[in-house]
mmCIF file of C-alpha atoms in Angstrom:
data_model
loop_
_atom_site.group_PDB
_atom_site.id
_atom_site.type_symbol
_atom_site.label_atom_id
_atom_site.label_comp_id
_atom_site.label_asym_id
_atom_site.label_seq_id
_atom_site.Cartn_x
_atom_site.Cartn_y
_atom_site.Cartn_z
ATOM 1 C CA MET A 477 0.000 0.000 0.000
ATOM 2 C CA PRO A 478 1.380 3.446 -0.827
ATOM 3 C CA ASP A 479 2.012 5.807 2.024
ATOM 4 C CA GLU A 480 -0.957 7.965 2.911
ATOM 5 C CA LEU A 481 -0.725 11.655 2.157
ATOM 6 C CA PRO A 482 -0.094 13.801 5.225
ATOM 7 C CA SER A 483 -3.051 15.704 6.577
ATOM 8 C CA PHE A 484 -2.898 19.427 7.281
ATOM 9 C CA SER A 485 -4.464 21.160 10.214
ATOM 10 C CA PRO A 486 -6.045 24.631 9.927
ATOM 11 C CA HIS A 487 -2.876 26.110 11.444
ATOM 12 C CA ASP A 488 -0.790 24.368 8.749
ATOM 13 C CA TRP A 489 -2.888 25.917 5.983
ATOM 14 C CA ILE A 490 -2.514 29.370 7.543
ATOM 15 C CA ALA A 491 1.259 28.904 7.736
ATOM 16 C CA LEU A 492 1.401 27.781 4.094
ATOM 17 C CA ALA A 493 -0.677 30.771 3.000
ATOM 18 C CA ASP A 494 1.559 33.206 4.922
ATOM 19 C CA TYR A 495 4.704 31.676 3.439
ATOM 20 C CA THR A 496 3.287 31.749 -0.094
ATOM 21 C CA LYS A 497 2.326 35.408 0.251
ATOM 22 C CA SER A 498 5.669 36.471 1.714
ATOM 23 C CA GLU A 499 7.629 34.493 -0.891
ATOM 24 C CA LYS A 500 5.642 36.091 -3.725
ATOM 25 C CA GLU A 501 6.321 39.575 -2.337
ATOM 26 C CA ARG A 502 10.027 38.772 -1.956
ATOM 27 C CA ARG A 503 10.390 37.518 -5.547
ATOM 28 C CA LEU A 504 8.342 40.452 -6.844
ATOM 29 C CA GLY A 505 10.577 42.888 -4.986
ATOM 30 C CA LYS A 506 13.744 41.391 -6.468
ATOM 31 C CA ARG A 507 12.545 41.990 -10.028
ATOM 32 C CA LYS A 508 11.277 45.570 -9.704
ATOM 33 C CA ASP A 509 13.683 46.677 -12.421
ATOM 34 C CA LEU A 510 12.304 44.065 -14.809
ATOM 35 C CA GLU A 511 8.742 45.095 -13.978
ATOM 36 C CA LYS A 512 9.564 48.682 -14.999
ATOM 37 C CA ILE A 513 11.051 47.509 -18.286
ATOM 38 C CA TRP A 514 8.069 45.261 -19.027
ATOM 39 C CA THR A 515 5.638 48.103 -18.265
ATOM 40 C CA GLU A 516 7.527 50.417 -20.617
ATOM 41 C CA VAL A 517 7.525 47.787 -23.368
ATOM 42 C CA ASP A 518 3.770 47.287 -22.959
ATOM 43 C CA ARG A 519 3.215 51.053 -23.167
ATOM 44 C CA GLN A 520 5.133 51.402 -26.386
ATOM 45 C CA ILE A 521 3.517 48.344 -28.003
ATOM 46 C CA ALA A 522 0.082 49.698 -27.054
ATOM 47 C CA MET A 523 1.194 53.024 -28.593
ATOM 48 C CA THR A 524 0.216 54.960 -25.478
ATOM 49 C CA PRO A 525 2.081 58.287 -25.460
ATOM 50 C CA LEU A 526 3.561 59.685 -22.288
ATOM 51 C CA PRO A 527 1.469 62.550 -20.879
ATOM 52 C CA ARG A 528 3.087 65.920 -21.411
ATOM 53 C CA LYS A 529 3.547 68.257 -18.509
ATOM 54 C CA LYS A 530 3.383 72.017 -18.894
ATOM 55 C CA ASP A 531 6.355 72.621 -16.603
ATOM 56 C CA GLN A 532 8.534 70.104 -18.456
ATOM 57 C CA GLU A 533 10.178 72.408 -20.950
ATOM 58 C CA ASP A 534 12.843 69.953 -22.106
ATOM 59 C CA ALA A 535 10.306 67.261 -23.128
ATOM 60 C CA PRO A 536 10.799 66.441 -26.826
ATOM 61 C CA GLY A 537 7.428 67.006 -28.418
ATOM 62 C CA TRP A 538 8.408 65.047 -31.516
ATOM 63 C CA TYR A 539 9.477 61.892 -29.672
ATOM 64 C CA PRO A 540 6.105 60.062 -29.317
ATOM 65 C CA ASP A 541 5.502 60.307 -33.079
ATOM 66 C CA LEU A 542 8.706 58.391 -33.787
ATOM 67 C CA GLU A 543 8.867 56.208 -30.690
ATOM 68 C CA LEU A 544 5.472 54.540 -30.507
ATOM 69 C CA PRO A 545 5.115 52.757 -33.877
ATOM 70 C CA LEU A 546 8.564 51.163 -33.697
ATOM 71 C CA GLN A 547 7.988 48.577 -30.960
ATOM 72 C CA PHE A 548 4.608 47.470 -32.301
ATOM 73 C CA GLY A 549 5.876 47.125 -35.853
ATOM 74 C CA ALA A 550 9.007 45.297 -34.733
ATOM 75 C CA LEU A 551 6.959 42.830 -32.681
ATOM 76 C CA GLU A 552 4.691 41.981 -35.613
ATOM 77 C CA ALA A 553 7.593 41.592 -38.058
ATOM 78 C CA ILE A 554 9.779 39.465 -35.779
ATOM 79 C CA LYS A 555 6.843 37.275 -34.728
ATOM 80 C CA ALA A 556 5.917 36.679 -38.380
ATOM 81 C CA ASP A 557 9.514 35.756 -39.194
ATOM 82 C CA ALA A 558 9.650 33.335 -36.262
ATOM 83 C CA HIS A 559 6.401 31.709 -37.413
ATOM 84 C CA ARG A 560 7.704 31.337 -40.989
ATOM 85 C CA PHE A 561 10.968 29.764 -39.831
ATOM 86 C CA LYS A 562 9.249 27.329 -37.439
ATOM 87 C CA PHE A 563 6.387 26.329 -39.727
ATOM 88 C CA PRO A 564 7.654 26.538 -43.336
ATOM 89 C CA ARG A 565 5.030 26.058 -46.017
ATOM 90 C CA GLY A 566 5.207 22.864 -48.019
ATOM 91 C CA ALA A 567 7.667 21.176 -45.663
ATOM 92 C CA GLU A 568 7.587 19.131 -42.508
ATOM 93 C CA TRP A 569 8.540 21.237 -39.511
ATOM 94 C CA TYR A 570 9.533 18.386 -37.204
ATOM 95 C CA GLU A 571 10.656 14.760 -37.267
ATOM 96 C CA VAL A 572 9.720 11.928 -34.966
ATOM 97 C CA HIS A 573 11.958 9.104 -33.782
ATOM 98 C CA ALA A 574 9.955 6.779 -31.556
ATOM 99 C CA GLU A 575 11.637 4.816 -28.809
ATOM 100 C CA ILE A 576 10.710 1.159 -29.224
ATOM 101 C CA THR A 577 10.522 -0.412 -25.785
ATOM 102 C CA GLU A 578 9.149 -3.735 -24.587
ATOM 103 C CA ARG A 579 6.038 -1.953 -23.331
ATOM 104 C CA TYR A 580 5.548 -0.270 -26.724
ATOM 105 C CA LEU A 581 5.760 -3.638 -28.491
ATOM 106 C CA GLU A 582 3.339 -5.209 -26.041
ATOM 107 C CA GLN A 583 0.781 -2.412 -26.467
ATOM 108 C CA PHE A 584 1.134 -2.557 -30.241
ATOM 109 C CA GLY A 585 0.464 -6.294 -30.246
ATOM 110 C CA THR A 586 -2.646 -5.792 -28.112
ATOM 111 C CA SER A 587 -3.995 -2.874 -30.181
ATOM 112 C CA LYS A 588 -3.226 -4.505 -33.539
ATOM 113 C CA ARG A 589 -5.852 -7.152 -33.004
ATOM 114 C CA ASN A 590 -8.534 -4.463 -32.605
ATOM 115 C CA LEU A 591 -7.538 -2.314 -35.613
ATOM 116 C CA LEU A 592 -9.479 -2.270 -38.859
ATOM 117 C CA LEU A 593 -7.869 -2.761 -42.231
ATOM 118 C CA LEU A 594 -5.857 0.257 -43.310
ATOM 119 C CA GLY A 595 -6.052 0.964 -47.022
ATOM 120 C CA GLY A 596 -7.073 -2.600 -47.725
ATOM 121 C CA ASP A 597 -3.922 -4.057 -46.177
ATOM 122 C CA ASP A 598 -3.557 -5.819 -42.886
ATOM 123 C CA VAL A 599 -1.654 -4.125 -40.103
ATOM 124 C CA ARG A 600 1.943 -5.240 -40.060
ATOM 125 C CA GLU A 601 2.725 -8.187 -37.863
ATOM 126 C CA LYS A 602 6.058 -6.748 -36.763
ATOM 127 C CA LEU A 603 6.748 -3.218 -35.636
ATOM 128 C CA ASP A 604 9.854 -1.545 -37.046
ATOM 129 C CA GLN A 605 11.303 1.911 -36.484
ATOM 130 C CA GLU A 606 9.543 3.494 -39.462
ATOM 131 C CA VAL A 607 6.089 2.285 -38.448
ATOM 132 C CA ALA A 608 6.614 3.190 -34.777
ATOM 133 C CA SER A 609 7.668 6.730 -35.675
ATOM 134 C CA ALA A 610 4.733 7.099 -38.087
ATOM 135 C CA ILE A 611 2.263 6.054 -35.372
ATOM 136 C CA VAL A 612 3.681 8.552 -32.871
ATOM 137 C CA LYS A 613 3.660 11.361 -35.425
ATOM 138 C CA THR A 614 0.071 10.622 -36.415
ATOM 139 C CA ILE A 615 -1.030 10.802 -32.777
ATOM 140 C CA MET A 616 0.855 14.070 -32.240
ATOM 141 C CA GLU A 617 -0.685 15.674 -35.310
ATOM 142 C CA HIS A 618 -4.134 14.504 -34.228
ATOM 143 C CA PHE A 619 -3.850 16.338 -30.912
ATOM 144 C CA HIS A 620 -2.300 19.394 -32.620
ATOM 145 C CA ARG A 621 -5.412 19.688 -34.779
ATOM 146 C CA LEU A 622 -7.779 19.548 -31.803
ATOM 147 C CA TYR A 623 -6.790 23.099 -30.834
ATOM 148 C CA ASP A 624 -4.916 26.016 -32.386
ATOM 149 C CA PHE A 625 -1.437 24.662 -31.711
ATOM 150 C CA LYS A 626 0.421 27.131 -33.931
ATOM 151 C CA GLN A 627 -1.341 30.107 -32.384
ATOM 152 C CA ALA A 628 -0.255 28.896 -28.936
ATOM 153 C CA ILE A 629 3.347 28.853 -30.185
ATOM 154 C CA ASN A 630 2.860 32.360 -31.611
ATOM 155 C CA LEU A 631 1.712 33.638 -28.217
ATOM 156 C CA PHE A 632 4.769 32.058 -26.602
ATOM 157 C CA ASP A 633 7.024 33.735 -29.172
ATOM 158 C CA ALA A 634 5.367 37.111 -28.632
ATOM 159 C CA GLU A 635 6.066 36.945 -24.897
ATOM 160 C CA SER A 636 9.663 35.967 -25.563
ATOM 161 C CA ILE A 637 10.179 38.816 -28.032
ATOM 162 C CA LYS A 638 8.612 41.433 -25.757
ATOM 163 C CA TYR A 639 10.118 40.481 -22.413
ATOM 164 C CA GLY A 640 13.106 38.305 -23.266
ATOM 165 C CA THR A 641 11.549 35.459 -21.263
ATOM 166 C CA ALA A 642 8.524 33.302 -21.967
ATOM 167 C CA VAL A 643 6.688 30.600 -20.057
ATOM 168 C CA CYS A 644 4.387 27.857 -21.254
ATOM 169 C CA ARG A 645 2.982 24.701 -19.752
ATOM 170 C CA VAL A 646 2.327 21.349 -21.358
ATOM 171 C CA ARG A 647 -0.534 19.739 -19.523
ATOM 172 C CA PRO A 648 -3.467 17.400 -20.166
ATOM 173 C CA VAL A 649 -6.643 19.314 -21.013
ATOM 174 C CA ARG A 650 -10.121 18.417 -22.200
ATOM 175 C CA LEU A 651 -10.450 19.060 -25.921
ATOM 176 C CA HIS A 652 -13.417 18.857 -28.273
ATOM 177 C CA GLN A 653 -13.025 16.251 -30.986
ATOM 178 C CA HIS A 654 -13.197 18.543 -33.994
ATOM 179 C CA GLU A 655 -10.657 20.177 -36.286
ATOM 180 C CA HIS A 656 -11.672 23.853 -36.454
ATOM 181 C CA ASP A 657 -14.639 23.278 -38.731
ATOM 182 C CA THR A 658 -18.316 22.425 -38.451
ATOM 183 C CA ARG A 659 -17.742 18.697 -38.100
ATOM 184 C CA THR A 660 -17.958 17.740 -34.459
ATOM 185 C CA ASN A 661 -19.699 15.109 -32.419
ATOM 186 C CA GLY A 662 -19.740 17.126 -29.207
ATOM 187 C CA ASP A 663 -17.591 14.616 -27.356
ATOM 188 C CA GLU A 664 -14.486 15.572 -25.428
ATOM 189 C CA ILE A 665 -11.105 13.915 -25.233
ATOM 190 C CA THR A 666 -8.277 14.468 -22.776
ATOM 191 C CA GLY A 667 -4.920 15.125 -24.386
ATOM 192 C CA PRO A 668 -1.751 17.222 -24.125
ATOM 193 C CA ALA A 669 -1.829 20.899 -25.038
ATOM 194 C CA ILE A 670 0.520 23.864 -24.833
ATOM 195 C CA VAL A 671 -0.778 26.617 -22.553
ATOM 196 C CA PRO A 672 1.175 29.900 -22.900
ATOM 197 C CA CYS A 673 1.551 31.932 -19.711
ATOM 198 C CA SER A 674 2.692 35.485 -19.092
ATOM 199 C CA ILE A 675 6.027 35.860 -17.319
ATOM 200 C CA LYS A 676 4.473 38.757 -15.402
ATOM 201 C CA SER A 677 2.171 36.341 -13.555
ATOM 202 C CA VAL A 678 4.902 33.734 -12.921
ATOM 203 C CA TYR A 679 7.381 34.166 -10.094
ATOM 204 C CA LEU A 680 10.319 31.902 -10.843
ATOM 205 C CA ASP A 681 12.312 30.225 -8.097
ATOM 206 C CA ASP A 682 15.531 32.176 -7.592
ATOM 207 C CA SER A 683 16.966 30.036 -4.817
ATOM 208 C CA MET A 684 19.282 28.084 -7.138
#
């Protein structure tokens, strides 16, 4: 029997909450300089001009007209270039090399007996490297089509371009079984998906 999970008393939960709050404030305080830079980048990308003050005689009145469009235009151009390099048209953008283990072979032998004929030919009796890699790639592409995979990568790239750091999570999520068109049966399937996150809402561990 596996060991039982420890139970927490109300005092334990209060202590955990206090530690989490204090640790968040400590990490936030250590990156105040980065927060200022990120805020400035967001302002320029949103093309929000700095308010002019009457008593600020040395403020360059021409600067907002030249400053604001640059960051937004650069973000769009660099993000488009990154997308074109990662997902070239008319070419495969990744390769798969499946690891053939004893468990893989056992599962293939079990599933093969339940598979229908593919293209009029029986499923191969033996599993080689080419077939194993093709199966893995087919499964990956199936889950990629269940949500906007490329747009998730684009969001990750945009965060990286703006702030120099990007965060994303790969986690199992419930997805509708359709491929961005009207054909759907309303059922859901659980599968892996990329979930982009903003670095501004993630407080990385700086203890290492």
